[in-house]
Amino acid sequence: MALLEILEFPDPRLRTEARPVADVSDDTRTLIDNMLETMYAAPGIGLAATQVNVHQRVLVMDVSDDKSKPLVFINPEVTVLDPEQGEYDEGCLSVPGFYETVSRPQRVAVTALGRDGKPFHIQMEGLAAICLQHEVDHLNGKLFVDYLSVLKRQRIRKKLEKDQRERA
Ligand code: QAP
Ligand code: CO
């Protein structure tokens, strides 16, 4: 297994729209295992392939308390079950150090392929539903900062650009 490098806002590669996975291969499973290792090491609760510069529709999550329930979604299709929105203070491994309130639908259904390539369908609510929508946004080139005011987004961009300059 291997730790993967995580792209950080405002890297333009985070704006790439990911392509569907045509067949779930050993390469796909290696990507998934490396993404899970990278997510747990961060530590994080969700990671999309876009964030590790792989532009395929693959995401991993684990919202369990003891980090014992890895979830894998390949080619996820999300349906909103209840349009009622809830607020959550979201963060992102690609936007380190920042947490801001975002509103999203609270209940969704998702159809996807699992690590074994087999389709499954589940309903999600609470943090799992929020996290799933956040990760699917990544696959569409969208970031949680896009839901914030221009001013807030600019403040975050300037701080991260400075951090990145100082590291380079
Ligand atoms: C997405 O984000 C998420 O700023 C997953 O310094 C988060 O795992 C969806 C992290 C919250 C819904 C609610 C962020 C780690 C991890 C940071 C993450 C940081 C270190 C973020
Ligand atoms: Co994120």
Short mmCIF file of C-alpha atoms and ligand atoms in Angstrom, two decimals:
data_model
loop_
_atom_site.label_atom_id
_atom_site.label_comp_id
_atom_site.label_asym_id
_atom_site.label_seq_id
_atom_site.Cartn_x
_atom_site.Cartn_y
_atom_site.Cartn_z
CA MET A 1 0.00 0.00 0.00
CA ALA A 2 1.06 3.59 -0.43
CA LEU A 3 0.22 7.07 0.78
CA LEU A 4 -0.95 9.32 -2.04
CA GLU A 5 -0.32 13.06 -2.40
CA ILE A 6 -3.44 15.14 -1.80
CA LEU A 7 -4.03 18.15 -4.07
CA GLU A 8 -4.83 21.40 -2.25
CA PHE A 9 -7.13 24.29 -3.14
CA PRO A 10 -6.79 26.28 -5.39
CA ASP A 11 -5.03 23.61 -7.52
CA PRO A 12 -6.87 23.71 -10.89
CA ARG A 13 -6.68 19.89 -11.16
CA LEU A 14 -9.34 19.76 -8.41
CA ARG A 15 -11.71 21.23 -11.03
CA THR A 16 -11.45 18.16 -13.33
CA GLU A 17 -14.67 16.22 -13.93
CA ALA A 18 -13.95 12.53 -13.22
CA ARG A 19 -14.86 9.82 -15.76
CA PRO A 20 -16.88 6.70 -14.91
CA VAL A 21 -14.91 3.52 -14.21
CA ALA A 22 -15.53 1.17 -17.15
CA ASP A 23 -14.55 -2.00 -15.32
CA VAL A 24 -13.50 -2.57 -11.74
CA SER A 25 -10.00 -4.04 -12.14
CA ASP A 26 -7.07 -4.87 -9.89
CA ASP A 27 -5.77 -1.36 -10.66
CA THR A 28 -9.05 0.08 -9.36
CA ARG A 29 -8.71 -1.99 -6.17
CA THR A 30 -5.10 -0.84 -5.68
CA LEU A 31 -6.27 2.77 -6.04
CA ILE A 32 -9.05 2.17 -3.49
CA ASP A 33 -6.69 0.54 -0.97
CA ASN A 34 -4.19 3.40 -1.32
CA MET A 35 -7.00 5.98 -0.98
CA LEU A 36 -8.25 4.30 2.23
CA GLU A 37 -4.72 4.22 3.66
CA THR A 38 -4.25 7.90 2.74
CA MET A 39 -7.63 8.87 4.25
CA TYR A 40 -7.00 7.02 7.54
CA ALA A 41 -3.46 8.43 7.80
CA ALA A 42 -4.61 12.04 7.28
CA PRO A 43 -6.87 11.44 9.29
CA GLY A 44 -10.06 12.06 7.34
CA ILE A 45 -13.57 10.67 6.97
CA GLY A 46 -13.81 10.89 3.18
CA LEU A 47 -11.58 11.08 0.10
CA ALA A 48 -12.39 11.29 -3.60
CA ALA A 49 -10.02 10.09 -6.36
CA THR A 50 -9.97 13.65 -7.76
CA GLN A 51 -8.11 14.74 -4.60
CA VAL A 52 -5.25 12.35 -5.38
CA ASN A 53 -5.18 13.48 -9.03
CA VAL A 54 -6.93 10.37 -10.40
CA HIS A 55 -9.91 11.49 -12.45
CA GLN A 56 -12.12 8.41 -12.12
CA ARG A 57 -15.44 8.20 -10.29
CA VAL A 58 -14.18 6.52 -7.10
CA LEU A 59 -14.59 7.67 -3.50
CA VAL A 60 -13.96 6.22 -0.06
CA MET A 61 -15.45 7.15 3.32
CA ASP A 62 -15.49 6.00 6.93
CA VAL A 63 -17.78 7.91 9.27
CA SER A 64 -17.77 5.23 12.00
CA ASP A 65 -16.57 6.25 15.49
CA ASP A 66 -13.82 3.62 15.66
CA LYS A 67 -12.83 3.93 11.96
CA SER A 68 -13.74 0.30 11.35
CA LYS A 69 -16.27 0.68 8.51
CA PRO A 70 -14.61 1.60 5.21
CA LEU A 71 -17.15 2.43 2.49
CA VAL A 72 -16.26 2.33 -1.21
CA PHE A 73 -18.36 3.91 -3.97
CA ILE A 74 -17.53 3.49 -7.66
CA ASN A 75 -19.66 5.42 -10.21
CA PRO A 76 -22.03 6.67 -7.46
CA GLU A 77 -25.46 8.01 -8.43
CA VAL A 78 -27.12 10.09 -5.72
CA THR A 79 -30.86 10.78 -5.38
CA VAL A 80 -32.16 13.27 -2.82
CA LEU A 81 -34.88 11.58 -0.71
CA ASP A 82 -35.83 14.54 1.44
CA PRO A 83 -35.21 18.08 0.15
CA GLU A 84 -34.95 19.39 3.70
CA GLN A 85 -31.46 20.80 4.17
CA GLY A 86 -29.31 20.54 7.25
CA GLU A 87 -26.23 22.54 8.19
CA TYR A 88 -22.89 20.97 8.94
CA ASP A 89 -19.41 22.40 9.61
CA GLU A 90 -17.52 20.81 6.73
CA GLY A 91 -13.81 20.43 6.28
CA CYS A 92 -11.77 18.93 3.45
CA LEU A 93 -8.33 17.34 3.18
CA SER A 94 -7.81 19.59 0.12
CA VAL A 95 -8.63 22.70 2.19
CA PRO A 96 -6.55 22.01 5.32
CA GLY A 97 -7.26 24.02 8.45
CA PHE A 98 -10.65 25.41 7.41
CA TYR A 99 -14.14 24.39 8.54
CA GLU A 100 -17.21 26.27 7.36
CA THR A 101 -20.98 25.71 7.56
CA VAL A 102 -22.60 24.23 4.43
CA SER A 103 -26.28 23.31 3.88
CA ARG A 104 -27.16 20.10 2.06
CA PRO A 105 -30.08 17.65 1.83
CA GLN A 106 -30.15 15.38 4.91
CA ARG A 107 -31.37 12.15 3.34
CA VAL A 108 -30.11 10.62 0.09
CA ALA A 109 -30.12 7.28 -1.69
CA VAL A 110 -27.08 6.08 -3.57
CA THR A 111 -26.49 3.40 -6.17
CA ALA A 112 -22.87 2.48 -6.84
CA LEU A 113 -20.47 -0.37 -7.49
CA GLY A 114 -18.51 -1.76 -4.56
CA ARG A 115 -14.83 -2.79 -4.41
CA ASP A 116 -15.93 -6.17 -5.82
CA GLY A 117 -17.54 -4.48 -8.85
CA LYS A 118 -21.05 -5.47 -7.74
CA PRO A 119 -23.85 -2.86 -7.68
CA PHE A 120 -25.46 -1.93 -4.36
CA HIS A 121 -28.09 0.55 -3.22
CA ILE A 122 -28.28 2.23 0.20
CA GLN A 123 -30.01 5.12 1.93
CA MET A 124 -27.92 7.47 4.02
CA GLU A 125 -28.63 10.21 6.52
CA GLY A 126 -26.75 12.46 8.91
CA LEU A 127 -22.97 12.79 8.53
CA ALA A 128 -22.80 9.89 6.05
CA ALA A 129 -25.23 11.66 3.68
CA ILE A 130 -23.34 14.96 4.02
CA CYS A 131 -19.95 13.35 3.47
CA LEU A 132 -21.16 11.38 0.45
CA GLN A 133 -22.47 14.54 -1.24
CA HIS A 134 -19.22 16.38 -0.43
CA GLU A 135 -17.19 13.58 -2.05
CA VAL A 136 -19.44 13.30 -5.13
CA ASP A 137 -18.98 17.08 -5.55
CA HIS A 138 -15.20 16.42 -5.82
CA LEU A 139 -15.85 13.99 -8.70
CA ASN A 140 -17.69 16.85 -10.43
CA GLY A 141 -14.84 19.31 -9.82
CA LYS A 142 -16.69 21.09 -7.02
CA LEU A 143 -15.38 22.03 -3.55
CA PHE A 144 -17.21 22.98 -0.35
CA VAL A 145 -15.64 26.45 -0.56
CA ASP A 146 -17.80 27.02 -3.68
CA TYR A 147 -20.83 27.23 -1.35
CA LEU A 148 -19.25 30.08 0.67
CA SER A 149 -19.21 33.82 -0.02
CA VAL A 150 -16.60 35.16 -2.45
CA LEU A 151 -14.97 36.95 0.47
CA LYS A 152 -14.60 33.80 2.58
CA ARG A 153 -13.37 31.76 -0.38
CA GLN A 154 -10.78 34.47 -1.21
CA ARG A 155 -9.55 34.55 2.38
CA ILE A 156 -9.09 30.76 2.37
CA ARG A 157 -7.36 30.82 -1.05
CA LYS A 158 -4.89 33.54 0.01
CA LYS A 159 -3.98 31.69 3.23
CA LEU A 160 -3.48 28.34 1.47
CA GLU A 161 -1.45 29.96 -1.35
CA LYS A 162 0.80 31.50 1.30
CA ASP A 163 1.18 28.12 3.11
CA GLN A 164 2.00 26.45 -0.22
CA ARG A 165 4.60 29.14 -1.11
CA GLU A 166 6.26 28.74 2.28
CA ARG A 167 6.47 24.97 1.84
CA ALA A 168 7.91 25.17 -1.69
C1 QAP B 1 -15.31 15.61 4.04
O1 QAP B 1 -13.21 15.73 5.05
C2 QAP B 1 -16.25 16.09 5.11
O2 QAP B 1 -8.82 20.76 7.57
C3 QAP B 1 -14.14 14.82 4.53
O3 QAP B 1 -6.55 20.06 8.78
C4 QAP B 1 -15.80 16.65 6.30
O4 QAP B 1 -12.04 14.15 6.07
C5 QAP B 1 -17.58 15.99 4.90
C6 QAP B 1 -9.27 17.14 7.59
C7 QAP B 1 -16.69 17.09 7.26
C8 QAP B 1 -18.48 16.42 5.86
C9 QAP B 1 -18.04 16.94 7.05
C10 QAP B 1 -9.51 18.47 7.37
C11 QAP B 1 -8.10 16.76 8.20
C12 QAP B 1 -10.21 16.10 7.14
C13 QAP B 1 -8.59 19.43 7.78
C14 QAP B 1 -12.18 15.32 5.84
C15 QAP B 1 -7.41 19.06 8.39
C16 QAP B 1 -7.16 17.72 8.62
C17 QAP B 1 -11.29 16.36 6.35
CO CO B 2 -13.17 17.25 0.40
#
